[in-house]
Amino acid sequence: MSSEETHEGPRRRPRFAVASVAAAVLLAGGGGAYVAANASGDGGSGAGSPTADGTPPPLTLDDPERSVAPGEPAPGGVRYRAGGELPDGPDSAAVYRVRGAVSASQVAVLARALDVSGTPRTEGTEWKVGRAGEGPVLTVGKEAPGTWSFRAHSGGTDNCLKGRSCGASGADGSSGIATAEGSGAGPVDERAAKKAAAPVLEAVGQRGAALDASQTLGAVRVVNADPKVGALPTYGWSTGVQVGSDGQVVGGSGQLTKPVKGDTYPVVGAEKAIGLLNKAGSGG
């Protein structure tokens, strides 16, 4: 799906599309699992309590505090259209949720894979292993989805955005890539990068994730991993592992908590989903 100034709906009417991204809920079906947008209610889960007859609770994907005011145009005037024909899909799809707390033992497993010494300690809403200025540092959110970031040294940054390739610019304008200092060499090849990233991906439960190691920034090669959820590929749930010119992991980020299958909901067709997205963006 792409964003442009005009809207061109597909001529076919496939039966599945989910058109947005945020952090709390994944909707699976029609060939992929998509992170759902602005999920609200039930502590961010996007649903309330089941009805008396066991019907799944309403799934709320709108956050009023983030919505465009009625009558106001979408930021930048962006409208979405389908780029070509979209695949057919099922009439319903499961919701996958991430809930609960991240344990110290989970953090310790990831720290070992990253070769970070020390015991996980609490700092506010995060777990920390290692100390800035003294060596590698791993930071993990205590609550699901357990967003984690790692950097091997004080140079560069660990600000890889969740759900985007590791080279995307961060909120502070940084590149999101930890640099390999003083090596003077180019990046390792894709095979070597994937081999270096494998223990990290194993530690976060993404052994079977689809890998793309084509991205490089300077001497760093980035392995972007898109795991499967419910046996389907995901979009917006990526892990990025940065490998330096010496073949060592120098940075990365991702999510530590695995999504768990929840209730099943009906889904709308792609044409209707795009129309609803454009309507919401225009304040209609």
CSV table of C-alpha atoms in Angstrom, one decimal:
chain,number,residue,atom,x,y,z
A,1,MET,CA,0.0,0.0,0.0
A,2,SER,CA,1.3,3.5,-0.9
A,3,SER,CA,0.3,7.0,0.0
A,4,GLU,CA,-0.4,9.6,-2.6
A,5,GLU,CA,-2.4,12.8,-3.2
A,6,THR,CA,-5.2,10.9,-5.1
A,7,HIS,CA,-7.2,7.8,-4.3
A,8,GLU,CA,-7.5,5.0,-6.8
A,9,GLY,CA,-9.5,2.0,-5.5
A,10,PRO,CA,-8.8,-1.5,-6.9
A,11,ARG,CA,-11.3,-2.9,-9.4
A,12,ARG,CA,-11.3,-6.3,-7.6
A,13,ARG,CA,-13.0,-6.6,-4.3
A,14,PRO,CA,-10.7,-8.8,-2.2
A,15,ARG,CA,-11.9,-9.6,1.2
A,16,PHE,CA,-9.0,-8.7,3.5
A,17,ALA,CA,-7.0,-5.6,4.2
A,18,VAL,CA,-5.6,-4.0,7.3
A,19,ALA,CA,-4.2,-0.6,6.7
A,20,SER,CA,-2.3,0.8,9.6
A,21,VAL,CA,0.5,0.4,12.2
A,22,ALA,CA,1.0,0.8,16.0
A,23,ALA,CA,2.2,-1.4,18.9
A,24,ALA,CA,-0.4,-3.3,20.8
A,25,VAL,CA,-2.4,-5.7,18.6
A,26,LEU,CA,-1.7,-7.7,15.5
A,27,LEU,CA,-4.5,-8.8,13.0
A,28,ALA,CA,-3.7,-12.0,11.1
A,29,GLY,CA,-5.2,-13.2,7.9
A,30,GLY,CA,-5.1,-13.0,4.1
A,31,GLY,CA,-1.4,-13.8,3.8
A,32,GLY,CA,0.0,-11.7,6.6
A,33,ALA,CA,-0.2,-10.4,10.1
A,34,TYR,CA,-0.4,-6.7,10.5
A,35,VAL,CA,0.2,-4.5,13.6
A,36,ALA,CA,-3.1,-2.7,14.2
A,37,ALA,CA,-3.4,1.0,14.6
A,38,ASN,CA,-4.0,3.0,17.8
A,39,ALA,CA,-5.5,0.1,19.7
A,40,SER,CA,-7.4,1.4,22.7
A,41,GLY,CA,-9.4,0.1,25.6
A,42,ASP,CA,-8.5,-2.7,28.1
A,43,GLY,CA,-5.2,-1.1,28.8
A,44,GLY,CA,-4.3,-0.8,25.2
A,45,SER,CA,-5.5,-4.2,24.1
A,46,GLY,CA,-8.2,-2.8,21.8
A,47,ALA,CA,-11.1,-4.8,23.3
A,48,GLY,CA,-13.4,-4.9,26.3
A,49,SER,CA,-15.0,-7.9,28.0
A,50,PRO,CA,-16.8,-10.7,26.1
A,51,THR,CA,-20.6,-10.5,25.9
A,52,ALA,CA,-22.8,-12.9,27.8
A,53,ASP,CA,-23.2,-15.3,24.9
A,54,GLY,CA,-19.4,-15.5,24.4
A,55,THR,CA,-19.3,-13.2,21.4
A,56,PRO,CA,-15.8,-11.5,21.2
A,57,PRO,CA,-15.8,-7.9,22.6
A,58,PRO,CA,-15.8,-5.0,20.1
A,59,LEU,CA,-12.3,-4.3,18.8
A,60,THR,CA,-11.5,-0.6,19.0
A,61,LEU,CA,-8.7,0.6,16.8
A,62,ASP,CA,-9.2,4.3,17.1
A,63,ASP,CA,-7.6,6.5,19.7
A,64,PRO,CA,-9.6,9.7,20.1
A,65,GLU,CA,-6.6,11.6,21.3
A,66,ARG,CA,-4.7,10.9,18.1
A,67,SER,CA,-7.6,11.4,15.7
A,68,VAL,CA,-7.9,14.3,13.2
A,69,ALA,CA,-10.5,16.9,14.3
A,70,PRO,CA,-13.7,16.8,12.4
A,71,GLY,CA,-13.5,18.8,9.2
A,72,GLU,CA,-9.7,19.1,9.4
A,73,PRO,CA,-7.6,17.6,6.5
A,74,ALA,CA,-5.2,14.8,7.1
A,75,PRO,CA,-1.7,15.9,7.9
A,76,GLY,CA,0.1,16.7,4.6
A,77,GLY,CA,-3.1,15.9,2.6
A,78,VAL,CA,-2.1,12.3,2.2
A,79,ARG,CA,-4.5,9.8,0.7
A,80,TYR,CA,-4.0,6.1,0.3
A,81,ARG,CA,-4.6,3.9,-2.7
A,82,ALA,CA,-3.9,0.2,-3.6
A,83,GLY,CA,-0.9,-0.3,-5.8
A,84,GLY,CA,-2.2,-3.0,-8.1
A,85,GLU,CA,-4.4,-5.9,-7.3
A,86,LEU,CA,-4.6,-7.2,-3.7
A,87,PRO,CA,-4.9,-10.9,-2.7
A,88,ASP,CA,-8.1,-12.5,-1.7
A,89,GLY,CA,-8.5,-13.3,2.0
A,90,PRO,CA,-10.7,-14.9,4.5
A,91,ASP,CA,-14.0,-13.6,6.0
A,92,SER,CA,-12.4,-13.4,9.4
A,93,ALA,CA,-9.0,-13.1,11.1
A,94,ALA,CA,-7.5,-13.7,14.5
A,95,VAL,CA,-6.2,-10.9,16.8
A,96,TYR,CA,-2.8,-11.5,18.3
A,97,ARG,CA,-2.0,-9.5,21.5
A,98,VAL,CA,1.1,-8.8,23.6
A,99,ARG,CA,0.5,-8.6,27.3
A,100,GLY,CA,2.2,-9.0,30.6
A,101,ALA,CA,5.5,-8.2,32.1
A,102,VAL,CA,9.0,-9.1,30.8
A,103,SER,CA,11.0,-11.2,33.3
A,104,ALA,CA,14.6,-10.7,34.3
A,105,SER,CA,15.3,-14.2,33.0
A,106,GLN,CA,14.0,-13.3,29.5
A,107,VAL,CA,16.3,-10.3,29.6
A,108,ALA,CA,19.3,-12.4,30.7
A,109,VAL,CA,18.8,-14.8,27.8
A,110,LEU,CA,19.0,-11.9,25.3
A,111,ALA,CA,22.0,-10.3,27.2
A,112,ARG,CA,23.9,-13.6,26.8
A,113,ALA,CA,23.2,-13.7,23.1
A,114,LEU,CA,24.5,-10.2,22.8
A,115,ASP,CA,27.5,-10.9,25.0
A,116,VAL,CA,26.5,-8.3,27.5
A,117,SER,CA,27.9,-9.0,31.0
A,118,GLY,CA,26.0,-8.3,34.2
A,119,THR,CA,22.7,-9.0,35.9
A,120,PRO,CA,19.5,-7.4,34.8
A,121,ARG,CA,18.7,-4.4,37.0
A,122,THR,CA,15.6,-2.2,37.3
A,123,GLU,CA,15.8,1.5,36.1
A,124,GLY,CA,12.3,3.0,36.1
A,125,THR,CA,10.1,1.2,33.5
A,126,GLU,CA,13.1,-0.6,32.0
A,127,TRP,CA,15.5,-3.5,32.5
A,128,LYS,CA,19.2,-2.6,32.0
A,129,VAL,CA,22.2,-4.8,31.6
A,130,GLY,CA,25.6,-3.2,31.3
A,131,ARG,CA,26.5,0.4,31.9
A,132,ALA,CA,26.9,3.3,29.5
A,133,GLY,CA,30.5,4.3,29.1
A,134,GLU,CA,31.7,1.0,30.5
A,135,GLY,CA,30.8,-1.4,27.6
A,136,PRO,CA,27.8,-2.9,25.9
A,137,VAL,CA,24.4,-1.8,27.1
A,138,LEU,CA,21.0,-3.6,26.7
A,139,THR,CA,17.8,-1.9,27.5
A,140,VAL,CA,14.4,-3.7,27.6
A,141,GLY,CA,11.0,-2.4,28.5
A,142,LYS,CA,9.4,-4.1,31.5
A,143,GLU,CA,6.0,-4.4,30.0
A,144,ALA,CA,4.9,-6.0,26.7
A,145,PRO,CA,5.9,-5.9,24.0
A,146,GLY,CA,9.2,-5.7,25.7
A,147,THR,CA,10.8,-3.3,23.3
A,148,TRP,CA,14.6,-3.7,23.5
A,149,SER,CA,17.6,-1.8,22.2
A,150,PHE,CA,21.3,-2.6,22.3
A,151,ARG,CA,24.6,-0.9,21.5
A,152,ALA,CA,28.0,-2.4,21.8
A,153,HIS,CA,29.8,0.8,22.6
A,154,SER,CA,29.2,4.5,23.5
A,155,GLY,CA,29.5,5.6,19.8
A,156,GLY,CA,26.5,5.7,17.5
A,157,THR,CA,22.9,5.1,18.7
A,158,ASP,CA,20.6,2.3,19.5
A,159,ASN,CA,17.5,4.2,18.3
A,160,CYS,CA,16.2,1.8,15.7
A,161,LEU,CA,12.4,2.3,15.3
A,162,LYS,CA,10.2,-0.6,16.0
A,163,GLY,CA,8.4,-1.8,12.9
A,164,ARG,CA,10.7,-0.2,10.4
A,165,SER,CA,14.0,-1.1,8.9
A,166,CYS,CA,16.9,-0.4,11.2
A,167,GLY,CA,18.2,2.5,9.0
A,168,ALA,CA,15.1,4.6,9.5
A,169,SER,CA,15.7,8.0,11.2
A,170,GLY,CA,14.8,8.2,14.8
A,171,ALA,CA,12.7,10.8,16.6
A,172,ASP,CA,15.9,12.6,17.5
A,173,GLY,CA,17.0,12.7,13.9
A,174,SER,CA,19.7,10.1,14.4
A,175,SER,CA,20.3,7.4,11.8
A,176,GLY,CA,19.5,4.5,14.2
A,177,ILE,CA,22.8,2.7,13.3
A,178,ALA,CA,25.6,2.0,15.7
A,179,THR,CA,28.9,2.6,13.8
A,180,ALA,CA,31.9,0.3,13.8
A,181,GLU,CA,34.6,2.6,15.1
A,182,GLY,CA,38.1,2.7,13.7
A,183,SER,CA,37.9,-0.5,11.6
A,184,GLY,CA,38.5,1.1,8.2
A,185,ALA,CA,36.9,-1.9,6.5
A,186,GLY,CA,33.7,-2.4,4.6
A,187,PRO,CA,30.7,-4.3,5.8
A,188,VAL,CA,30.7,-8.1,6.0
A,189,ASP,CA,28.8,-10.0,3.4
A,190,GLU,CA,25.1,-11.0,3.9
A,191,ARG,CA,25.8,-14.6,4.8
A,192,ALA,CA,28.3,-13.5,7.6
A,193,ALA,CA,25.9,-10.9,8.9
A,194,LYS,CA,23.0,-13.4,9.1
A,195,LYS,CA,25.3,-15.9,10.9
A,196,ALA,CA,26.2,-13.2,13.5
A,197,ALA,CA,22.6,-12.2,14.0
A,198,ALA,CA,21.3,-15.8,14.4
A,199,PRO,CA,22.0,-16.1,18.2
A,200,VAL,CA,20.2,-12.9,18.8
A,201,LEU,CA,17.2,-13.9,16.7
A,202,GLU,CA,17.1,-17.2,18.5
A,203,ALA,CA,17.0,-15.5,21.9
A,204,VAL,CA,14.0,-13.4,20.9
A,205,GLY,CA,12.1,-16.3,19.4
A,206,GLN,CA,12.6,-15.4,15.8
A,207,ARG,CA,14.6,-18.3,14.5
A,208,GLY,CA,12.3,-18.8,11.5
A,209,ALA,CA,11.9,-15.1,10.6
A,210,ALA,CA,12.4,-13.9,7.0
A,211,LEU,CA,15.7,-12.1,6.8
A,212,ASP,CA,16.9,-9.2,4.7
A,213,ALA,CA,20.6,-8.3,5.0
A,214,SER,CA,20.9,-6.1,2.0
A,215,GLN,CA,20.9,-2.8,4.0
A,216,THR,CA,24.3,-1.2,4.8
A,217,LEU,CA,25.3,2.1,6.3
A,218,GLY,CA,29.0,2.7,6.2
A,219,ALA,CA,30.8,-0.4,7.6
A,220,VAL,CA,27.7,-1.7,9.3
A,221,ARG,CA,25.4,-4.3,7.7
A,222,VAL,CA,21.9,-4.5,9.0
A,223,VAL,CA,19.9,-7.8,9.3
A,224,ASN,CA,16.2,-7.0,9.3
A,225,ALA,CA,14.1,-9.9,10.5
A,226,ASP,CA,10.3,-10.2,10.0
A,227,PRO,CA,9.0,-13.0,12.1
A,228,LYS,CA,5.9,-15.1,11.5
A,229,VAL,CA,2.8,-14.8,13.7
A,230,GLY,CA,0.2,-17.6,13.4
A,231,ALA,CA,2.2,-19.1,10.6
A,232,LEU,CA,1.9,-15.9,8.6
A,233,PRO,CA,4.5,-13.3,7.7
A,234,THR,CA,4.3,-10.0,9.6
A,235,TYR,CA,4.5,-6.3,8.6
A,236,GLY,CA,5.5,-3.8,11.2
A,237,TRP,CA,7.0,-6.2,13.8
A,238,SER,CA,10.6,-6.2,12.7
A,239,THR,CA,13.8,-6.8,14.5
A,240,GLY,CA,17.0,-5.1,13.4
A,241,VAL,CA,20.4,-6.5,14.2
A,242,GLN,CA,23.5,-4.4,13.2
A,243,VAL,CA,26.7,-6.2,12.4
A,244,GLY,CA,30.1,-4.4,12.2
A,245,SER,CA,32.9,-5.0,9.8
A,246,ASP,CA,34.5,-7.4,12.2
A,247,GLY,CA,31.5,-9.7,12.1
A,248,GLN,CA,30.4,-8.7,15.6
A,249,VAL,CA,26.9,-7.4,16.6
A,250,VAL,CA,27.2,-3.7,17.4
A,251,GLY,CA,23.6,-2.7,17.8
A,252,GLY,CA,20.0,-3.6,17.4
A,253,SER,CA,16.4,-3.4,18.5
A,254,GLY,CA,13.1,-5.2,18.5
A,255,GLN,CA,10.4,-6.7,20.7
A,256,LEU,CA,11.0,-9.5,23.3
A,257,THR,CA,7.3,-10.5,23.9
A,258,LYS,CA,5.7,-12.9,21.6
A,259,PRO,CA,2.1,-12.1,20.4
A,260,VAL,CA,-0.5,-14.6,21.6
A,261,LYS,CA,-3.6,-15.6,19.6
A,262,GLY,CA,-6.8,-14.1,20.8
A,263,ASP,CA,-10.4,-13.7,19.5
A,264,THR,CA,-11.4,-14.0,15.8
A,265,TYR,CA,-13.1,-11.0,14.1
A,266,PRO,CA,-14.7,-10.5,10.7
A,267,VAL,CA,-12.7,-8.4,8.3
A,268,VAL,CA,-13.7,-5.9,5.6
A,269,GLY,CA,-12.6,-5.8,2.0
A,270,ALA,CA,-9.5,-4.0,0.9
A,271,GLU,CA,-11.5,-1.3,-1.0
A,272,LYS,CA,-13.6,-0.5,2.1
A,273,ALA,CA,-10.6,-0.5,4.4
A,274,ILE,CA,-8.7,2.1,2.2
A,275,GLY,CA,-11.9,4.2,2.0
A,276,LEU,CA,-12.2,4.2,5.8
A,277,LEU,CA,-8.6,5.1,6.2
A,278,ASN,CA,-8.9,8.1,3.9
A,279,LYS,CA,-12.2,9.1,5.6
A,280,ALA,CA,-10.6,9.0,9.0
A,281,GLY,CA,-7.6,11.1,7.8
A,282,SER,CA,-9.9,13.7,6.3
A,283,GLY,CA,-11.9,14.1,9.5
A,284,GLY,CA,-15.0,12.7,7.8
